[in-house]
PDB file of C-alpha atoms in Angstrom:
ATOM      1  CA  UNK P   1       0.000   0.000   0.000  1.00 31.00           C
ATOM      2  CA  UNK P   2       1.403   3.296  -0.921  1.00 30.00           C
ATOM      3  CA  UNK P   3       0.755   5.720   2.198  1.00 30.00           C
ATOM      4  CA  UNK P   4      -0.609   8.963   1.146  1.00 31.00           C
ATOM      5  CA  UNK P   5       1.188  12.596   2.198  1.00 27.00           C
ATOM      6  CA  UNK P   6      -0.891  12.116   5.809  1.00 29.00           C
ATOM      7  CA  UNK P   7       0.261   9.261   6.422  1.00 31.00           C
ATOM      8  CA  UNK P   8       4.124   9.546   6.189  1.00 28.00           C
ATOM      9  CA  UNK P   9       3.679  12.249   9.342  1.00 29.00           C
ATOM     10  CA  UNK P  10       3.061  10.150  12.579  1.00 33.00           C
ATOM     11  CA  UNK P  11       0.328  11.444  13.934  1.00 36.00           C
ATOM     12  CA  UNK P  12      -0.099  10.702  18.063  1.00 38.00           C
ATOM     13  CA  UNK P  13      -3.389  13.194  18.532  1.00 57.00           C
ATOM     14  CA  UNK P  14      -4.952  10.223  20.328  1.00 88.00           C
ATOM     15  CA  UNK P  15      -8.474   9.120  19.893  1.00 94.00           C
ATOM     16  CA  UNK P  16      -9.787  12.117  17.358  1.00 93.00           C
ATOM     17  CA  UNK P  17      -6.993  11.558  14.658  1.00 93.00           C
ATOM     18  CA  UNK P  18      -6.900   7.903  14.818  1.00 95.00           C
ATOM     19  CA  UNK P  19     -11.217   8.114  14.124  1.00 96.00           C
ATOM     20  CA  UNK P  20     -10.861  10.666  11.458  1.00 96.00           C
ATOM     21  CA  UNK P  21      -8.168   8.319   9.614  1.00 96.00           C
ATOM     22  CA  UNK P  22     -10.692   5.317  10.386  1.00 97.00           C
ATOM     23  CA  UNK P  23     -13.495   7.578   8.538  1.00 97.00           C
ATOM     24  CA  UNK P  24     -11.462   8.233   5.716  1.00 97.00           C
ATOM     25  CA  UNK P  25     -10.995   4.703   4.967  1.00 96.00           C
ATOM     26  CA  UNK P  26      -7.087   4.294   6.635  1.00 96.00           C
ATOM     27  CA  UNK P  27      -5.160   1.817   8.370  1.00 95.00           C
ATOM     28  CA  UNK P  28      -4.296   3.192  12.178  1.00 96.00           C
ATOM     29  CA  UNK P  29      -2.358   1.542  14.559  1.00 94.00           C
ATOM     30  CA  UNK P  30      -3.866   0.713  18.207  1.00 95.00           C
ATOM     31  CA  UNK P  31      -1.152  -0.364  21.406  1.00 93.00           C
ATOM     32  CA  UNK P  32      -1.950  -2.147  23.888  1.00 92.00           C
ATOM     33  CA  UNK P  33      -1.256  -4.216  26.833  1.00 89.00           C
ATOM     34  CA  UNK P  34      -1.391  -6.766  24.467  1.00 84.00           C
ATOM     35  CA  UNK P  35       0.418  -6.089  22.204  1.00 90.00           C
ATOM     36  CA  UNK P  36      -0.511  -3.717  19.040  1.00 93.00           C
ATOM     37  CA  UNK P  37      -3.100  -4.124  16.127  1.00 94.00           C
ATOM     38  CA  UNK P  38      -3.697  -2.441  12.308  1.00 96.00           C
ATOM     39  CA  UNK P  39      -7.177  -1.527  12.202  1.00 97.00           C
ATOM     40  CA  UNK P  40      -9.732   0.086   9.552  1.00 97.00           C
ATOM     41  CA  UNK P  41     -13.407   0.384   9.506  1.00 98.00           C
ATOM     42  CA  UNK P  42     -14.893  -2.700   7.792  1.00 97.00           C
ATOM     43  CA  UNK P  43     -17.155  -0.826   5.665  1.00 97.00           C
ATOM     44  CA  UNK P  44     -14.436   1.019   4.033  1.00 97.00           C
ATOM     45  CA  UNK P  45     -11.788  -1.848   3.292  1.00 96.00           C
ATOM     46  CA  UNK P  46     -10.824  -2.233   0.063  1.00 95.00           C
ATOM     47  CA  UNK P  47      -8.662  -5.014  -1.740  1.00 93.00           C
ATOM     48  CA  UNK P  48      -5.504  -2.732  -1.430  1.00 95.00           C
ATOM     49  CA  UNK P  49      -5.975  -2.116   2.198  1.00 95.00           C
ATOM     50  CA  UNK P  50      -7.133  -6.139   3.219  1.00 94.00           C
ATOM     51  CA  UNK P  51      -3.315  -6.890   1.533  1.00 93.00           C
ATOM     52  CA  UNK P  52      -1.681  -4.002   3.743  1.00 93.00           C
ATOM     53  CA  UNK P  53      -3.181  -5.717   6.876  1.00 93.00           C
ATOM     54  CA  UNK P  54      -2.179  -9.348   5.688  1.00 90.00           C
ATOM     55  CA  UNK P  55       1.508  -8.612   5.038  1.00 91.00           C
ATOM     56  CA  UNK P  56       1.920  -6.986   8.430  1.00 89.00           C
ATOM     57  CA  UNK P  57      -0.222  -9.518  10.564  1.00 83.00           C
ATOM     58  CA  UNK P  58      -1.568 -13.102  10.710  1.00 76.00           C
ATOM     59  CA  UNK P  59      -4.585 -13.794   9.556  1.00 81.00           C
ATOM     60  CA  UNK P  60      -7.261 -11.312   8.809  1.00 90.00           C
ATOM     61  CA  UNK P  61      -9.671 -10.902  11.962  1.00 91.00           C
ATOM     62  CA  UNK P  62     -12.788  -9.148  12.046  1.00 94.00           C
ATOM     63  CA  UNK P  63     -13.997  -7.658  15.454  1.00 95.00           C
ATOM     64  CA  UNK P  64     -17.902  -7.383  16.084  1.00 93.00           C
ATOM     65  CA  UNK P  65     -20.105  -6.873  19.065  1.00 92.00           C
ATOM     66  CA  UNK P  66     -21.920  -9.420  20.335  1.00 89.00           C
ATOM     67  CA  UNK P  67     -25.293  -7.734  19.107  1.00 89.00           C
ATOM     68  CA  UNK P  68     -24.057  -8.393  15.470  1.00 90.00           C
ATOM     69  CA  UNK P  69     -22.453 -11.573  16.039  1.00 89.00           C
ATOM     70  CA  UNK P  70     -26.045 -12.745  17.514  1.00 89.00           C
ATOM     71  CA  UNK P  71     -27.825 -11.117  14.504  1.00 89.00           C
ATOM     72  CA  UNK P  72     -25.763 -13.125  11.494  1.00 87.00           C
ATOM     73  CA  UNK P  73     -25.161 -16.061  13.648  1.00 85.00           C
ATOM     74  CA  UNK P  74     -21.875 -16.961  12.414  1.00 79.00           C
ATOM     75  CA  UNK P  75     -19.068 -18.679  14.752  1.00 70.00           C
ATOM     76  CA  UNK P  76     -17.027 -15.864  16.248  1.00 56.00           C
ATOM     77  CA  UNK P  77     -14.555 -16.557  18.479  1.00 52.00           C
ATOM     78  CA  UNK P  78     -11.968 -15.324  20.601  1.00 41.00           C
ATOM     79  CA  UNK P  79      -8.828 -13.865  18.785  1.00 42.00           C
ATOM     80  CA  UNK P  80      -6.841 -16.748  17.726  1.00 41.00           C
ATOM     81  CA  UNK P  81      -9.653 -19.155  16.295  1.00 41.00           C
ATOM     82  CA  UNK P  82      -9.099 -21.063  13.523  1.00 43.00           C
ATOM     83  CA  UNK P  83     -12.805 -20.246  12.577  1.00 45.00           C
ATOM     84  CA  UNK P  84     -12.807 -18.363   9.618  1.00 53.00           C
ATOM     85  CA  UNK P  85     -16.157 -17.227   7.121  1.00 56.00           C
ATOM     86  CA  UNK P  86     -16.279 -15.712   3.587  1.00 50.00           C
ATOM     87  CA  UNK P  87     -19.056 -14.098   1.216  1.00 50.00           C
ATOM     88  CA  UNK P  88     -19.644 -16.418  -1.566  1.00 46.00           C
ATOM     89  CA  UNK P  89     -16.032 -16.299  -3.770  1.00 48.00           C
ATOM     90  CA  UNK P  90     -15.133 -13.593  -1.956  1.00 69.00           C
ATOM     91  CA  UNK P  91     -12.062 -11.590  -0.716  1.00 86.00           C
ATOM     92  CA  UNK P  92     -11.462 -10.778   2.466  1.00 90.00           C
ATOM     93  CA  UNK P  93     -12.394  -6.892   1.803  1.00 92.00           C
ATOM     94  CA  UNK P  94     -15.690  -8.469   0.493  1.00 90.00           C
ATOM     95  CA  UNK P  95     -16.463 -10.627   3.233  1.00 90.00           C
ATOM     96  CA  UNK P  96     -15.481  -7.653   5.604  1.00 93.00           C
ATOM     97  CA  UNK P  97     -17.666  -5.134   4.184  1.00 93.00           C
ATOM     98  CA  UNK P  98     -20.693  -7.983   3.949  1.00 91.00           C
ATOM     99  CA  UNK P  99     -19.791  -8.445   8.003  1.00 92.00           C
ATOM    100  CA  UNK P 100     -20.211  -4.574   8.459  1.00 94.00           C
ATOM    101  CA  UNK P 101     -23.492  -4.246   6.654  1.00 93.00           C
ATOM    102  CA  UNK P 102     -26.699  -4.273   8.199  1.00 93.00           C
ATOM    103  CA  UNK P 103     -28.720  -5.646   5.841  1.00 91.00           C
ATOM    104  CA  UNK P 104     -26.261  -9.025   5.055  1.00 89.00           C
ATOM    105  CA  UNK P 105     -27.566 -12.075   6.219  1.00 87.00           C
ATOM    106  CA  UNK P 106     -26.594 -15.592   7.871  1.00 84.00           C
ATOM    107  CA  UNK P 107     -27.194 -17.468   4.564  1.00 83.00           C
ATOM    108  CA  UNK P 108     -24.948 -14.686   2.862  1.00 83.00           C
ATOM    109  CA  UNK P 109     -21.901 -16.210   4.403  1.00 81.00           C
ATOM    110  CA  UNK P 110     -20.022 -19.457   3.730  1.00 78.00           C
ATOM    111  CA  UNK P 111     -17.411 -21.783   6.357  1.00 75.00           C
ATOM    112  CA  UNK P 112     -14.671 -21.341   5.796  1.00 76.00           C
ATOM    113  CA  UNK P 113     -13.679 -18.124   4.191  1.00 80.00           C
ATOM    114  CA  UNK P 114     -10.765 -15.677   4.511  1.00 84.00           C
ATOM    115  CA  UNK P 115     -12.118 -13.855   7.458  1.00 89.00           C
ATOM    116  CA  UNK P 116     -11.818 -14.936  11.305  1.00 86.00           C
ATOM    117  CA  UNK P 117     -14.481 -12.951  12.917  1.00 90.00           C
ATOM    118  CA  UNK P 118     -14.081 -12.353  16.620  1.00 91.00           C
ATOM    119  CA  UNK P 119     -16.894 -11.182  19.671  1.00 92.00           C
ATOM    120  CA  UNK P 120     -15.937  -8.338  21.308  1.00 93.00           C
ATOM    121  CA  UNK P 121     -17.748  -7.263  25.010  1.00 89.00           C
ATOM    122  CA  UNK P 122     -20.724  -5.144  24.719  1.00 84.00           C
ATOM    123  CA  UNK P 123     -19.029  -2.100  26.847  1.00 84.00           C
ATOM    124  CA  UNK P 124     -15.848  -2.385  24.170  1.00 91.00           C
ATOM    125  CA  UNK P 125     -12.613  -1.170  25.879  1.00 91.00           C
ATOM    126  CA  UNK P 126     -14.864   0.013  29.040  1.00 84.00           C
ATOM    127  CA  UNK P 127     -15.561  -3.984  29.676  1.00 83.00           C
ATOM    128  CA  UNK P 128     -12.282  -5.231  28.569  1.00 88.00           C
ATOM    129  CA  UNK P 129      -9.262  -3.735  27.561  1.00 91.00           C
ATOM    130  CA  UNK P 130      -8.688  -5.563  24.522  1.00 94.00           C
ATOM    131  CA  UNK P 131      -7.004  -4.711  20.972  1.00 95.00           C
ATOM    132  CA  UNK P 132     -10.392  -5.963  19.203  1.00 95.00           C
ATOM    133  CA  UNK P 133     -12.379  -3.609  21.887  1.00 96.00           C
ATOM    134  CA  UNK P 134     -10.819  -1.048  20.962  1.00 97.00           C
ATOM    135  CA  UNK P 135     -11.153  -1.439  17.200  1.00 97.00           C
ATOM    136  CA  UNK P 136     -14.942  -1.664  17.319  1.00 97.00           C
ATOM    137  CA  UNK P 137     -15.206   1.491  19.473  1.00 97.00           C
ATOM    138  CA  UNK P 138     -12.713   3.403  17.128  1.00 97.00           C
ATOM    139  CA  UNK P 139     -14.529   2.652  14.354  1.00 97.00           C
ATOM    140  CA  UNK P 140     -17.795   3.673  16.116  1.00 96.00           C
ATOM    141  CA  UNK P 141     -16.162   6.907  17.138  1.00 96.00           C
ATOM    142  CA  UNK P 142     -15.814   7.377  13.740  1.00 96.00           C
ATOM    143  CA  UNK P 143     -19.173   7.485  12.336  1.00 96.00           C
ATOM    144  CA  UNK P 144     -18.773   4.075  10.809  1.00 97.00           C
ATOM    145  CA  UNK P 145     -20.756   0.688  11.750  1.00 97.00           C
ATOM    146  CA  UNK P 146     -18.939  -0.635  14.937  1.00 96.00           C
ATOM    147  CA  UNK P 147     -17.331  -3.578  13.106  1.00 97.00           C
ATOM    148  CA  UNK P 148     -13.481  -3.244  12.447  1.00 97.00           C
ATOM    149  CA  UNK P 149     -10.867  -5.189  10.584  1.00 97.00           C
ATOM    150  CA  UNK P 150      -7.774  -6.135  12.578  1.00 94.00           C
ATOM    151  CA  UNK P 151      -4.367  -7.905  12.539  1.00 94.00           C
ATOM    152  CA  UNK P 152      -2.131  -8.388  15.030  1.00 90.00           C
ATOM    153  CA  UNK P 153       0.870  -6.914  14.293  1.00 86.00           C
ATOM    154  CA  UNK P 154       4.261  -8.599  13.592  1.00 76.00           C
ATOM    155  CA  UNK P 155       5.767  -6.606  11.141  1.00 65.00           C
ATOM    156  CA  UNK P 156       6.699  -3.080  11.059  1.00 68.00           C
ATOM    157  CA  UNK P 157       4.084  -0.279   9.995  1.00 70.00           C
ATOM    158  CA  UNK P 158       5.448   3.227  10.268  1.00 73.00           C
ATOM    159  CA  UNK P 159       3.927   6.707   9.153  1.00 82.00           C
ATOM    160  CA  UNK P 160       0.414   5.594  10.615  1.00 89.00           C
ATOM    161  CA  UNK P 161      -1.779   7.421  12.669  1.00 89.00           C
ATOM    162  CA  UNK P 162      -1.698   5.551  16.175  1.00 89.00           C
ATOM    163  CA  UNK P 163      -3.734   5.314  19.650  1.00 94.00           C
ATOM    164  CA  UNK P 164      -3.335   3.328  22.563  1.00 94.00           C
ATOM    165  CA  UNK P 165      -6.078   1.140  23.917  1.00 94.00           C
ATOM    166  CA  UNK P 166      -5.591   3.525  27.620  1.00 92.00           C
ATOM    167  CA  UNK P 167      -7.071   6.480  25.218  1.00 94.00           C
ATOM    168  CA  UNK P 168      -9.708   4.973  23.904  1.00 94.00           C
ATOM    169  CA  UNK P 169     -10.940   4.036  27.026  1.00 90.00           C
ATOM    170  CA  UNK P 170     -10.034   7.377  28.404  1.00 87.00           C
ATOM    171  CA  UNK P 171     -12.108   9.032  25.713  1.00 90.00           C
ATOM    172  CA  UNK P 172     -15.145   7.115  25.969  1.00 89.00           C
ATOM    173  CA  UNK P 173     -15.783   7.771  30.117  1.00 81.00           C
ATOM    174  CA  UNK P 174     -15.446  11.709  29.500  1.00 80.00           C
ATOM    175  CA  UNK P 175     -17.972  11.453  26.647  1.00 84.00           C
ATOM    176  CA  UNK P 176     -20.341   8.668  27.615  1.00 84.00           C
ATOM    177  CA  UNK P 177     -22.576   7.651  29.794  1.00 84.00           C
ATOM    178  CA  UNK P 178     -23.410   4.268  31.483  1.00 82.00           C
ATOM    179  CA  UNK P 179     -26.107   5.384  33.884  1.00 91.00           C
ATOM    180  CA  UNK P 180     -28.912   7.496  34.886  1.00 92.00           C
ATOM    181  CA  UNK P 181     -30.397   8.561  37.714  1.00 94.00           C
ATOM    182  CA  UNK P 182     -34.253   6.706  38.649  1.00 94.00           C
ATOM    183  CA  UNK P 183     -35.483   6.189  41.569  1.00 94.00           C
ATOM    184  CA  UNK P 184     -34.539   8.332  45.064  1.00 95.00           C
ATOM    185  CA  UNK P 185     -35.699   6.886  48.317  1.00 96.00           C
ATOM    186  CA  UNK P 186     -35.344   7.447  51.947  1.00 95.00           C
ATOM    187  CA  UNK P 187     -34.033   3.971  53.425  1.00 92.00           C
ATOM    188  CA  UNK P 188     -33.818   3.875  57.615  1.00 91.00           C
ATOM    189  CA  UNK P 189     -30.934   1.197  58.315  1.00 90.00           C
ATOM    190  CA  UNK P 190     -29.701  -0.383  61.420  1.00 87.00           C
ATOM    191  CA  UNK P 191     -26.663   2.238  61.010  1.00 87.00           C
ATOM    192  CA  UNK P 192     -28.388   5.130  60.404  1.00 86.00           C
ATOM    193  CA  UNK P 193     -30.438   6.751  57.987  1.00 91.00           C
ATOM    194  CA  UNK P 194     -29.706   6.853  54.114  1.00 95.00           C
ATOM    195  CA  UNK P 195     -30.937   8.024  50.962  1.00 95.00           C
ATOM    196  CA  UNK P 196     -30.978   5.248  48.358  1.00 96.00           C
ATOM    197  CA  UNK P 197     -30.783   6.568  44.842  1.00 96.00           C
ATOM    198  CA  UNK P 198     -31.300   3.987  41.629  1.00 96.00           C
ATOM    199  CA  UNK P 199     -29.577   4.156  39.004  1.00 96.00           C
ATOM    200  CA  UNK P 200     -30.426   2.589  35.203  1.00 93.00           C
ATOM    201  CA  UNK P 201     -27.744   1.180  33.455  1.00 87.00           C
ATOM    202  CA  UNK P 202     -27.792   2.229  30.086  1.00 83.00           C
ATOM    203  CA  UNK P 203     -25.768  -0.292  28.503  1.00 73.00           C
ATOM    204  CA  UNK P 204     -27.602  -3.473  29.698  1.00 72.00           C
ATOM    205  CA  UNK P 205     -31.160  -2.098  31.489  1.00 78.00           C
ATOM    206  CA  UNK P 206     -29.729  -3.515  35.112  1.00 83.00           C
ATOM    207  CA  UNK P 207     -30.452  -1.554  38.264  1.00 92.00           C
ATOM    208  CA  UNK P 208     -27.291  -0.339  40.399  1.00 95.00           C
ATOM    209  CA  UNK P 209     -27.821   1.644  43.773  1.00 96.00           C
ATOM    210  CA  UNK P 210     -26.572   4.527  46.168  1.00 96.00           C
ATOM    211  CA  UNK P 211     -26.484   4.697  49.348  1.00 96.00           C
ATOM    212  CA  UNK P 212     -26.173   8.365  51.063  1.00 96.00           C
ATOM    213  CA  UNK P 213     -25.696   9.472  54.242  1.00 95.00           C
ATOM    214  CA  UNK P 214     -25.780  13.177  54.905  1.00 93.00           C
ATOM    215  CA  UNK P 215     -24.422  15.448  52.846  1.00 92.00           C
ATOM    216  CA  UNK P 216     -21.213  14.121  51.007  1.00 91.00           C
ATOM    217  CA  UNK P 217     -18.676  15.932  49.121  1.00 85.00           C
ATOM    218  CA  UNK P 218     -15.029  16.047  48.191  1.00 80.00           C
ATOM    219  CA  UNK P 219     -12.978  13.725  51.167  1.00 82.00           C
ATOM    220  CA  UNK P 220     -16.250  11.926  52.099  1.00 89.00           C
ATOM    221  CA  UNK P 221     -15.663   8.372  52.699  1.00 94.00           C
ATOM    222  CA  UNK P 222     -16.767   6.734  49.375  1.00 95.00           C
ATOM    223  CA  UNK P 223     -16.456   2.484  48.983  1.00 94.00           C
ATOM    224  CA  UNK P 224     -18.150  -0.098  45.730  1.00 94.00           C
ATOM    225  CA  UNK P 225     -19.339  -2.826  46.491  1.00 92.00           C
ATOM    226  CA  UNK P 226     -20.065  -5.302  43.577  1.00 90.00           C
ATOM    227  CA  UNK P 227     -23.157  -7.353  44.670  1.00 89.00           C
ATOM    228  CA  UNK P 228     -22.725 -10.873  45.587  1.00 85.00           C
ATOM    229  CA  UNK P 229     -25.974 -12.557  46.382  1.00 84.00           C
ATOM    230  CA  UNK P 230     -24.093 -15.629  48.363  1.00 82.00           C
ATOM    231  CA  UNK P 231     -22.444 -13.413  50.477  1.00 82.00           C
ATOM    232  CA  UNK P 232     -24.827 -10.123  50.238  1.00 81.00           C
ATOM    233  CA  UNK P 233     -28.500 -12.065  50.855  1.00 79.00           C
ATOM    234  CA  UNK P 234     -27.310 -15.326  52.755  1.00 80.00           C
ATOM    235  CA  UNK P 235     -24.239 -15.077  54.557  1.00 76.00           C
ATOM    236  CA  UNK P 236     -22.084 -17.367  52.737  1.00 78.00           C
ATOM    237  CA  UNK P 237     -18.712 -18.481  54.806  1.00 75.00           C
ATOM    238  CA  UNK P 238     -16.619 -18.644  51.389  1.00 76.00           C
ATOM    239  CA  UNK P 239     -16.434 -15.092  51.392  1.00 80.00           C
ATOM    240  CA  UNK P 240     -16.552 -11.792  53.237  1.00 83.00           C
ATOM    241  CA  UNK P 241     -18.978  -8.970  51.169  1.00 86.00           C
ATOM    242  CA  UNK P 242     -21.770  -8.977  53.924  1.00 87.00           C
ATOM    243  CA  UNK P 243     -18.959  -7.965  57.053  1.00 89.00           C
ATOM    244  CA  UNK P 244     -17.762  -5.689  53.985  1.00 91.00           C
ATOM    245  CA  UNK P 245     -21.144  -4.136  53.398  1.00 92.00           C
ATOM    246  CA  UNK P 246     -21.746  -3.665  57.368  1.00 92.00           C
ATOM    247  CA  UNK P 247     -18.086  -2.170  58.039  1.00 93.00           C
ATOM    248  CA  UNK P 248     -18.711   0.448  55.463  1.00 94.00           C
ATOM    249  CA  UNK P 249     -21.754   1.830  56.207  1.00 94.00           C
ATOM    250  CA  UNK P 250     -20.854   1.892  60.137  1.00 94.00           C
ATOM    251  CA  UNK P 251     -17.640   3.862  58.741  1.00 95.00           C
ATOM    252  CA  UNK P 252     -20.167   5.980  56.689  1.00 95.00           C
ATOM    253  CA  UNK P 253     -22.419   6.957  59.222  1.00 94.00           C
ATOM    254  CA  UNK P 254     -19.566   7.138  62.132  1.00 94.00           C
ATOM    255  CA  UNK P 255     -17.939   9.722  59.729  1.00 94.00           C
ATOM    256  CA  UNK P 256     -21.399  11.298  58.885  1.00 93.00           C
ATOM    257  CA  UNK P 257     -21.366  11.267  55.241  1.00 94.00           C
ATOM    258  CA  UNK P 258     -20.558   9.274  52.200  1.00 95.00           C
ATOM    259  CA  UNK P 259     -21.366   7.162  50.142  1.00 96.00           C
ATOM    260  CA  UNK P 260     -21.786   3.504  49.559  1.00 96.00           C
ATOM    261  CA  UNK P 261     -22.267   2.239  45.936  1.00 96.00           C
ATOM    262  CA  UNK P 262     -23.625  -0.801  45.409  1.00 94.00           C
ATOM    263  CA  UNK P 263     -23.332  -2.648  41.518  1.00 92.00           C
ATOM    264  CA  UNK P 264     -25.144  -4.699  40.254  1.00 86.00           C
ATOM    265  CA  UNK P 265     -23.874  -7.522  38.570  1.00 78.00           C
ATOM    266  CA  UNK P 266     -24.744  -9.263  34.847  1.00 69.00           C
ATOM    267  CA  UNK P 267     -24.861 -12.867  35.883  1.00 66.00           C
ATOM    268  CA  UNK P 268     -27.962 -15.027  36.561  1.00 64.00           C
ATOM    269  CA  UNK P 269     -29.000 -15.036  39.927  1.00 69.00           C
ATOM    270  CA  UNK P 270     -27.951 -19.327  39.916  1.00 68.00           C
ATOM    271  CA  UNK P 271     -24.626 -18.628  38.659  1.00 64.00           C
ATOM    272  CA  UNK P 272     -23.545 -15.618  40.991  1.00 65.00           C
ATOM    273  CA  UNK P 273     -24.898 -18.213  43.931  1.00 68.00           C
ATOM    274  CA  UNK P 274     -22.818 -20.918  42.605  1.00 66.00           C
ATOM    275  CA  UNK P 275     -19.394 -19.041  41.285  1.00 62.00           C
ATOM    276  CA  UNK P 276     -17.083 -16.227  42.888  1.00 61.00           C
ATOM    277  CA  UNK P 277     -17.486 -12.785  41.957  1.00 58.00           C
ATOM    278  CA  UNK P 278     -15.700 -11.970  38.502  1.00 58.00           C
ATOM    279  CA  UNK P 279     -15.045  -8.431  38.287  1.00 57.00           C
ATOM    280  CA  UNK P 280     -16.284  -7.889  34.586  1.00 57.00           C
ATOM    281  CA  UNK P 281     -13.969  -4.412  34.163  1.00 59.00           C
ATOM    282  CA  UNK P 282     -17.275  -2.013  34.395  1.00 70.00           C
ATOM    283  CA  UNK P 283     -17.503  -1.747  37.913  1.00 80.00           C
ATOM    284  CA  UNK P 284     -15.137   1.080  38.046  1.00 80.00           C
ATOM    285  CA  UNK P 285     -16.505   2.924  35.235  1.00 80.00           C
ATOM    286  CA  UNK P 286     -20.430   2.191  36.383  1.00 87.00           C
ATOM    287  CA  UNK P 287     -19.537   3.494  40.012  1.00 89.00           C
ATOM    288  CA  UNK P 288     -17.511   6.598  38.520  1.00 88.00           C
ATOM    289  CA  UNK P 289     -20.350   7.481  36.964  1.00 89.00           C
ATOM    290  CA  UNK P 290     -22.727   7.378  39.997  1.00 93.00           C
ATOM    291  CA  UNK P 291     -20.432   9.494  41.906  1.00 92.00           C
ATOM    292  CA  UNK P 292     -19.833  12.341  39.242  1.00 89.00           C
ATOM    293  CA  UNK P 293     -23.661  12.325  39.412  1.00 91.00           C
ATOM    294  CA  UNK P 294     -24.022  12.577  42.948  1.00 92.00           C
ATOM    295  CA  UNK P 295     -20.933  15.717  43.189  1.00 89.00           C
ATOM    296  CA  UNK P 296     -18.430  13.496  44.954  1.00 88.00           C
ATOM    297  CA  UNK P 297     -14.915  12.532  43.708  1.00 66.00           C
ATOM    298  CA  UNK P 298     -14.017   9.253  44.295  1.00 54.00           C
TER     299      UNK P 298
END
């Protein structure tokens, strides 16, 4: 591929460059703890840019969001698989476009083709901090359908714009929100009276909740707790979230404000009873989000 006269300066203007190259139908470069990644927006690939990303990577992936992966029903799988679909005869810029259009369908695809497709999480980078993650979002930043084309990076690529995964995620928490405010309370508790406020998360439709005593601000004591029925509900021995739960809201209410927010998790009700707690990388950002709204930095 021959760059063009943008593309021979390296450009390092983060999240808005790289998505303005993805919109223009360019290859950018994406680090992470991962390692590092070529991406372009699916819908824009053409033949000359699905060879660029095959002589500097392995195969040639395609990262889509569950949603769409549900939608065409094809086999994605994690990056790596040797699962692999096509469009009819077609290229790989073919079958990537086809994967990146709304109106394609299951029976449009064939298995095996040139194209590994791969699920990303539903919160992108937010969720998990992953190269593929962070292609879909980029290429939603852009203005294009959120499915990217990828490869995992083994040769060199200079003169291309470039992000890092820590930007994208950056990016997306200043801009975006995860949950709104819907429901407010008053909530009498063995330690003292609180204000439970309900929050709707926007992402998934679950529930998360606030618990506020008196008036908090900046240096109020502030703790998360991510819910865990076994422990929260029934007292389970294997762990120790209800003494956590208690010990925070005595040290709210000894202290006489702050704040105690409580996050809901994704899993059935059976499996949170029957597993450990897997921190699913939104708790952070969900509970960040709660406090901004309530006026109190964490």
């Amino acid at each position: 591929m021959t760059l063009s006269p943008a593309r021979e300066v390296v450009a390092a203007g983060g999240v808005t460059d790289a998505a303005a190259a993805l919109a223009r139908g360019e290859v950018v470069l994406v680090a992470g703890e991962e390692g590092a990644a070529l991406v372009a927006a699916a819908e824009l690939v053409t033949g000359e840019t699905a060879r660029f990303l095959a002589a500097h990577g392995g195969p040639v992936g395609c990262a889509l969001p569950g949603r769409w992966v549900d939608r065409l029903r094809i086999p994605a799988m994690v990056p790596g698989s040797d699962v692999h679909v096509g469009v009819g005869h077609g290229s790989p810029a073919r079958t990537l476009r086809a994967l990146a259009d709304p109106a394609t369908r299951r029976e449009d695809f064939r298995v095996p083709g040139p194209v590994f497709p791969t699920r990303t999480r539903e919160l992108g980078v937010l969720e998990r901090p992953g190269l593929a993650e962070a292609a879909v979002d980029l290429a939603r930043i852009a203005g294009c359908e959120p499915v990217a084309a990828f490869v995992e990076l083994d040769a060199a690529a200079d003169g291309l714009p470039w992000v890092s995964v820590t930007e994208v995620a950056a990016y997306r928490r200043a801009r975006e929100r995860l949950v709104e405010r819907a429901a407010d309370a008053r909530l009498p508790l063995a330690h003292g009276g609180f204000r439970a406020l309900g929050y709707r998360d926007l992402v998934d439709g679950g529930e998360h909740v606030a618990l506020v005593h008196g008036e908090p601000g900046r240096g109020s004591v502030v703790r998360v707790h991510m819910e865990c029925p076994a422990g929260d509900a029934f007292g389970a021995r294997h762990c120790g979230c209800a003494q956590a739960v208690r010990d925070s809201l005595d040290e709210i209410t000894r202290a006489g404000s702050g704040v105690l927010v409580y996050v809901r998790g994704r899993r059935s009700l059976w499996s949170a009873l029957t597993g450990h707690r897997v921190p699913d990388g939104r708790t952070d950002h969900v509970a960040a989000q709660i406090l901004r709204d309530l006026g109190v930095d964490d």
